[in-house]
Amino acid sequence: MSVIVVVGSQWGDEGKGKIVDLLSQDADIVARYQGGANAGHTIVIDGKQYILHLIPSGILSRDVICIIGNGVVIDPVALMDEIKMLEKHGISVKGRLFISHKAHLIMPYHKMLDEASEKENGKAIGTTGRGIGPAYIDKFKRTGIRIVDLLDRKILEAKLRANLDEKNTYLQKIYGHEELDIDSIVKTYLEFDKLIDPYIKDINLMLNDAIASGKKIFVEGAQGALLDVDHGTYPFVTSSNPTSGGACTGLGIPPTSISKIVGVVKAYTTRVGNGPFPTEQLNEVGEQLRTTGVEFGSTTGRPRRCGWLDLVALKYSVMINGISEIAITKLDVLDKFDEIKLCTKYSVNNKEINYFPADCPTLENVTPIYETLPGWNKSLKGINKFSELPVNTIKYLKRIEEYTGAKITIVSVSPDREDTIILD
């Protein structure tokens, strides 16, 4: 029995796609447990770039079964575009991609409400406008529309009519949008049902059968732990649980089935959207990290905020996720720095603390306290053995291990699948 959870350990964009793609070459199943098409996994294989938003990264490994769990909210347009993109590249998903019949659907009004509320909000969260938050709101209001509802036109129409009575009021009277037409939405989604019918399955049963038979399973979330709706920098968070605990509810698997949790960590820190970011560098350092690391969102194209690696935040993430192993990505982005800084404490109200504050007002006012390490000033590309890394690179990695208590087992030295050092 082997279920390995791969989580983003920071504010997302850590390179989970590459790590899951790499690990999935030795997997039977890769499953996605939360989020929606607001996330993007960029994977480079032999110089060719693939950007995935909903389909698990394992789809690029031949014969691997991929699952989209009940915890994911699905945008039909994004899903079909992704399937077409993969097929265009000669990657077939038929017989390899399965979607939970319990997964909730993103409706046109979810996107409209997302965009409108972000504009009206006095303190914008910085969402992607993809309708993720409003879809999760309906899910927890128990008014959401699930894939299984597409099987019965009467049920679909009844649910849509009840929802549109409310949504049209919001859209018209508060945001000034035109009224949505129920008949056109029903027609569109029934057509979508025909297209995705071959992919729909009881994935809870499928996964638990696979666990019982000893299959090797990797499960991945979207975003990062510090964007978790419960444990992240609330309210500047996503609308679901990308932490490891979300894997169980998002896929219907028991906690006892999980054998290991791997945290993916960028060698520095980035954040998209608003919210506290103690180590952000609004200077030449931040610009160098952004330019060298090509730090622009794969979903929105927005420039990412960049800063030094925050070990205080990372240790918090290790704790709440139960991370025992770390995969370090984008280490090569630090190749040309003479000095590299690691945040090991915060100062707040003239007092030093070494824990991650739970509230945003406090976190927004902390001052990072750094340790400065010497850079290595050498390209890491092409290095495939840990022992061949520069001495200062190894010192940097060892300090991360020492501080967090988690072992580094994977080191990525370029975006390409092959440029990865496997330690365990």
XYZ file of C-alpha atoms in Angstrom:
424
model
C 0.000 0.000 0.000
C 1.537 3.307 -1.074
C -0.238 6.647 -1.269
C 2.179 9.566 -1.470
C 0.810 13.095 -1.113
C 2.649 15.902 -2.911
C 1.868 19.349 -1.519
C 2.963 22.860 -2.339
C 4.695 24.148 0.784
C 4.566 27.905 0.150
C 2.104 30.230 -1.632
C 1.842 28.026 -4.712
C 3.863 27.995 -7.941
C 6.546 25.824 -6.336
C 6.920 23.531 -9.343
C 4.621 20.722 -8.174
C 3.849 19.861 -11.782
C 7.441 18.946 -12.576
C 7.859 16.911 -9.388
C 4.609 14.968 -9.834
C 5.445 14.369 -13.500
C 8.850 13.052 -12.471
C 7.505 10.797 -9.719
C 4.575 9.555 -11.790
C 6.873 7.700 -14.161
C 6.941 5.060 -11.433
C 3.236 5.338 -10.527
C 0.034 3.507 -11.325
C -2.318 6.402 -10.511
C -2.009 10.173 -10.068
C -5.002 11.959 -8.524
C -5.862 15.640 -8.013
C -7.819 16.430 -4.853
C -8.831 20.140 -4.779
C -8.874 23.507 -6.522
C -9.919 24.378 -10.035
C -8.594 25.841 -13.258
C -7.149 28.800 -11.343
C -4.021 26.704 -10.850
C -1.421 25.951 -13.483
C 1.240 23.269 -13.598
C 4.023 23.941 -16.099
C 6.020 20.893 -17.187
C 8.967 20.846 -19.601
C 9.926 17.571 -21.306
C 12.711 17.551 -23.908
C 12.354 21.304 -24.277
C 8.593 21.136 -24.939
C 6.357 22.979 -22.465
C 2.959 21.731 -21.288
C 0.634 23.797 -19.089
C -2.038 21.871 -17.197
C -4.830 23.430 -15.134
C -7.144 20.571 -14.156
C -5.725 17.291 -15.418
C -3.090 15.740 -13.109
C 0.543 16.051 -14.150
C 0.844 12.281 -14.444
C -1.018 12.391 -17.767
C 2.342 13.000 -19.490
C 3.639 9.607 -18.316
C 2.554 6.714 -20.503
C 0.040 4.237 -19.020
C -0.513 6.247 -15.815
C -4.172 6.553 -14.775
C -5.189 10.106 -13.842
C -8.078 11.063 -11.581
C -9.856 14.358 -10.893
C -11.422 14.032 -7.454
C -14.657 15.179 -5.886
C -12.826 18.039 -4.151
C -12.070 19.743 -7.481
C -14.439 22.292 -9.036
C -14.532 21.800 -12.789
C -14.806 24.420 -15.519
C -16.148 22.522 -18.568
C -14.516 24.892 -21.059
C -11.090 24.659 -19.389
C -11.325 20.869 -19.154
C -12.210 20.352 -22.822
C -9.529 22.828 -23.943
C -6.968 20.892 -21.919
C -8.016 17.546 -23.364
C -7.777 18.995 -26.892
C -4.341 20.465 -26.147
C -3.024 17.093 -24.981
C -4.479 15.260 -27.963
C -2.918 17.841 -30.273
C 0.444 16.858 -28.791
C -0.314 13.177 -29.375
C -1.193 12.413 -25.741
C -4.410 10.410 -25.494
C -6.491 10.694 -22.320
C -9.139 8.116 -23.233
C -9.075 5.199 -20.846
C -6.563 7.087 -18.666
C -8.527 10.045 -17.323
C -11.388 9.618 -14.843
C -13.490 12.285 -13.125
C -15.552 11.978 -9.961
C -19.294 12.124 -10.470
C -19.384 14.081 -7.186
C -17.215 16.928 -8.481
C -18.925 20.331 -8.598
C -19.242 22.357 -11.784
C -18.283 25.974 -12.324
C -21.209 27.745 -13.954
C -21.140 30.958 -16.035
C -22.590 32.951 -13.133
C -19.727 31.860 -10.870
C -17.196 33.575 -13.129
C -19.335 36.712 -13.414
C -19.786 36.938 -9.656
C -16.080 36.344 -9.069
C -15.017 39.166 -11.377
C -17.705 41.546 -10.172
C -17.103 41.019 -6.456
C -13.337 41.418 -6.904
C -13.905 44.802 -8.533
C -16.340 45.902 -5.842
C -14.304 44.545 -2.926
C -12.605 47.346 -0.993
C -9.611 45.098 -0.303
C -9.278 42.738 -3.246
C -8.006 39.215 -2.620
C -6.366 39.062 -6.039
C -8.309 36.088 -7.426
C -7.929 34.823 -10.990
C -11.603 35.523 -11.757
C -12.163 31.884 -12.756
C -15.237 31.413 -10.555
C -13.521 29.114 -8.067
C -14.604 30.912 -4.881
C -18.279 31.327 -5.867
C -18.415 27.641 -6.930
C -17.142 26.558 -3.512
C -19.608 28.950 -1.840
C -22.487 27.194 -3.604
C -21.003 23.819 -2.684
C -21.066 24.655 1.015
C -24.466 26.373 0.733
C -25.634 23.000 -0.633
C -26.882 24.634 -3.831
C -23.989 23.558 -6.052
C -24.414 21.588 -9.254
C -22.437 18.348 -9.465
C -21.556 16.295 -12.509
C -24.064 13.645 -11.407
C -26.839 16.261 -11.757
C -26.247 16.321 -15.521
C -27.728 12.831 -15.757
C -31.265 14.117 -15.169
C -32.437 17.136 -17.166
C -35.307 17.839 -14.759
C -33.016 17.904 -11.734
C -30.524 20.093 -13.600
C -33.213 22.562 -14.679
C -34.731 22.729 -11.197
C -31.366 23.418 -9.557
C -30.379 25.956 -12.188
C -33.713 27.765 -11.937
C -33.393 28.057 -8.155
C -29.811 29.295 -8.476
C -30.517 31.751 -11.276
C -33.367 33.390 -9.395
C -30.783 34.373 -6.801
C -27.784 34.954 -9.089
C -29.682 37.106 -11.583
C -30.771 39.348 -8.727
C -27.150 39.827 -7.672
C -25.882 40.281 -11.217
C -28.592 42.732 -12.260
C -29.305 44.815 -9.188
C -25.874 44.889 -7.562
C -23.419 44.520 -10.455
C -25.479 45.719 -13.430
C -25.085 42.554 -15.539
C -27.709 41.285 -17.981
C -29.938 38.421 -16.869
C -28.632 34.942 -17.686
C -30.788 32.626 -19.780
C -31.519 29.277 -18.150
C -32.352 27.421 -21.380
C -29.023 28.237 -23.030
C -27.094 27.167 -19.897
C -29.006 23.868 -19.688
C -28.306 23.184 -23.358
C -24.595 23.993 -23.011
C -24.091 21.767 -19.980
C -26.059 18.848 -21.391
C -23.779 18.980 -24.442
C -20.808 19.004 -22.087
C -22.237 15.915 -20.359
C -22.102 14.000 -23.644
C -18.455 14.900 -24.098
C -17.277 13.933 -20.629
C -19.510 10.891 -20.087
C -16.691 8.424 -20.951
C -14.541 9.921 -18.191
C -17.058 9.841 -15.324
C -16.520 7.209 -12.639
C -16.983 6.476 -8.947
C -13.399 7.411 -8.204
C -13.767 6.854 -4.440
C -14.406 3.167 -5.061
C -11.753 3.066 -7.778
C -9.059 4.547 -5.552
C -9.833 2.422 -2.513
C -9.799 -0.722 -4.653
C -6.415 0.365 -6.007
C -5.102 0.970 -2.484
C -6.293 -2.460 -1.373
C -4.534 -4.099 -4.318
C -1.230 -2.367 -3.534
C -1.109 0.104 -6.418
C 1.352 2.998 -6.227
C -0.606 6.236 -6.039
C 0.498 9.869 -6.021
C -1.994 12.558 -5.089
C -1.486 16.256 -5.801
C -3.136 19.464 -4.785
C -3.198 22.847 -6.438
C -1.858 26.106 -4.972
C 0.178 25.930 -1.742
C -0.275 25.304 1.970
C -0.052 28.996 2.878
C -3.120 29.595 0.697
C -5.178 26.984 2.564
C -8.576 28.413 3.562
C -8.102 27.192 7.150
C -4.351 27.320 7.670
C -3.184 29.978 5.220
C -2.929 33.770 5.360
C -6.682 34.272 5.657
C -8.494 36.067 4.027
C -5.836 36.138 1.284
C -6.262 32.452 0.547
C -7.843 30.058 -1.922
C -11.288 28.535 -1.312
C -10.234 24.977 -0.522
C -7.659 22.902 1.377
C -4.403 22.362 -0.549
C -2.800 21.070 2.657
C -2.310 17.318 2.951
C -5.520 16.876 4.949
C -7.491 17.925 1.868
C -6.350 14.776 0.081
C -8.619 12.565 2.158
C -11.807 14.598 1.759
C -11.039 15.522 -1.848
C -10.603 11.916 -2.961
C -12.500 9.839 -0.417
C -9.473 7.938 0.841
C -8.688 7.224 4.520
C -5.784 8.935 6.338
C -4.411 5.486 7.163
C -3.712 4.893 3.468
C -1.157 7.736 3.253
C 2.421 6.497 3.579
C 4.408 9.687 2.915
C 3.998 13.427 2.383
C 6.427 15.256 0.103
C 6.576 19.046 0.237
C 7.606 20.926 -2.892
C 9.640 24.019 -2.026
C 10.960 26.715 -4.338
C 14.543 27.712 -3.463
C 13.231 31.228 -2.877
C 9.684 32.473 -2.264
C 6.986 33.852 -4.563
C 3.404 34.921 -4.190
C 0.640 35.887 -6.652
C -2.132 38.238 -5.631
C -2.492 40.236 -2.452
C -1.664 39.357 1.134
C 1.291 39.437 3.536
C 4.719 38.403 2.246
C 7.449 39.051 4.859
C 10.482 38.339 2.651
C 9.259 40.135 -0.488
C 12.021 42.067 -2.240
C 10.744 45.213 -3.939
C 14.174 45.924 -5.371
C 16.802 44.597 -7.790
C 16.922 41.261 -5.958
C 13.192 40.716 -6.496
C 13.485 41.731 -10.131
C 16.429 39.384 -10.704
C 14.512 36.474 -9.155
C 11.463 37.273 -11.293
C 13.403 37.639 -14.547
C 15.717 34.653 -14.066
C 12.965 32.423 -12.714
C 10.411 33.554 -15.355
C 8.017 34.265 -12.521
C 4.799 34.958 -14.371
C 1.586 33.056 -13.676
C 0.923 30.112 -15.994
C -2.831 30.740 -15.657
C -3.039 34.536 -15.700
C 0.383 35.723 -16.850
C 0.563 38.025 -13.827
C 4.074 38.835 -12.554
C 4.746 37.046 -9.285
C 5.990 38.821 -6.189
C 9.458 37.496 -5.313
C 11.627 37.285 -2.223
C 14.126 35.242 -0.241
C 13.265 31.825 1.152
C 11.211 32.162 4.347
C 12.186 29.279 6.644
C 9.773 30.367 9.379
C 6.834 29.979 6.989
C 8.292 26.762 5.579
C 8.692 25.147 9.003
C 5.053 25.998 9.728
C 4.067 24.305 6.474
C 6.150 21.236 7.321
C 4.316 21.033 10.642
C 0.714 21.347 9.443
C 1.212 19.028 6.465
C 3.342 16.368 8.163
C 6.043 16.778 5.512
C 8.921 14.333 5.928
C 10.626 14.907 2.584
C 11.290 18.059 0.552
C 11.698 18.507 -3.189
C 13.629 21.729 -3.877
C 12.860 23.396 -7.210
C 14.379 26.288 -9.181
C 17.659 26.098 -7.297
C 19.412 27.248 -10.480
C 17.675 30.651 -10.244
C 20.099 31.484 -7.416
C 23.198 30.674 -9.515
C 24.340 34.291 -9.997
C 23.863 35.692 -6.499
C 26.997 36.585 -4.531
C 25.035 36.294 -1.296
C 21.830 34.432 -0.530
C 19.593 35.165 2.431
C 17.388 32.866 4.506
C 14.739 34.229 6.847
C 15.068 32.381 10.167
C 13.131 34.683 12.521
C 10.682 37.565 12.553
C 10.742 40.738 14.579
C 7.401 42.184 15.652
C 6.942 45.039 18.129
C 10.677 44.842 18.947
C 10.343 41.199 19.901
C 11.905 38.272 18.033
C 9.681 35.313 17.217
C 10.416 32.070 15.381
C 6.841 31.023 14.599
C 4.407 31.889 11.805
C 1.628 34.228 13.086
C -1.891 33.056 12.374
C -3.354 36.507 11.717
C -2.650 38.732 8.727
C -2.382 42.054 10.606
C 0.527 40.671 12.645
C 2.162 38.992 9.658
C 1.931 42.178 7.616
C 3.932 44.006 10.268
C 6.743 41.549 10.919
C 10.302 42.342 9.883
C 12.268 39.347 8.599
C 15.570 38.518 10.268
C 18.032 36.921 7.873
C 21.012 34.632 7.869
C 23.340 35.408 4.966
C 25.044 32.559 3.131
C 27.649 32.808 0.359
C 26.406 32.164 -3.177
C 28.000 29.647 -5.531
C 28.253 31.724 -8.719
C 28.186 28.671 -10.949
C 25.585 27.166 -13.265
C 23.905 24.074 -11.824
C 22.383 22.967 -15.120
C 23.470 19.500 -16.132
C 24.517 18.402 -12.629
C 22.861 15.088 -11.798
C 24.678 14.032 -8.624
C 24.379 15.688 -5.222
C 28.103 15.298 -4.583
C 28.850 17.345 -7.728
C 26.978 20.400 -6.457
C 29.133 23.357 -5.367
C 30.067 23.365 -1.667
C 28.031 26.522 -1.006
C 24.973 24.980 -2.678
C 25.186 21.966 -0.394
C 25.551 24.275 2.641
C 22.384 26.116 1.561
C 20.421 22.866 1.255
C 21.735 21.483 4.530
C 20.656 24.655 6.357
C 17.114 24.189 5.020
C 17.089 20.580 6.260
C 18.491 21.560 9.633
C 15.917 24.308 10.193
C 12.795 22.481 8.991
C 13.590 18.959 10.195
C 12.582 17.539 6.809
C 14.976 15.695 4.511
C 15.677 16.994 0.995
C 15.318 14.052 -1.385
C 14.828 15.794 -4.753
C 16.756 18.770 -6.159
C 15.664 20.412 -9.426
C 18.316 22.426 -11.272
C 16.331 23.436 -14.383
C 12.718 23.263 -15.643
C 13.443 20.130 -17.717
C 12.415 16.731 -16.365
C 15.935 15.344 -16.814
C 17.715 18.049 -14.820
C 16.805 16.605 -11.439
C 18.883 15.043 -8.690
C 17.188 12.170 -6.853
C 18.653 11.501 -3.422
C 16.207 8.845 -2.186
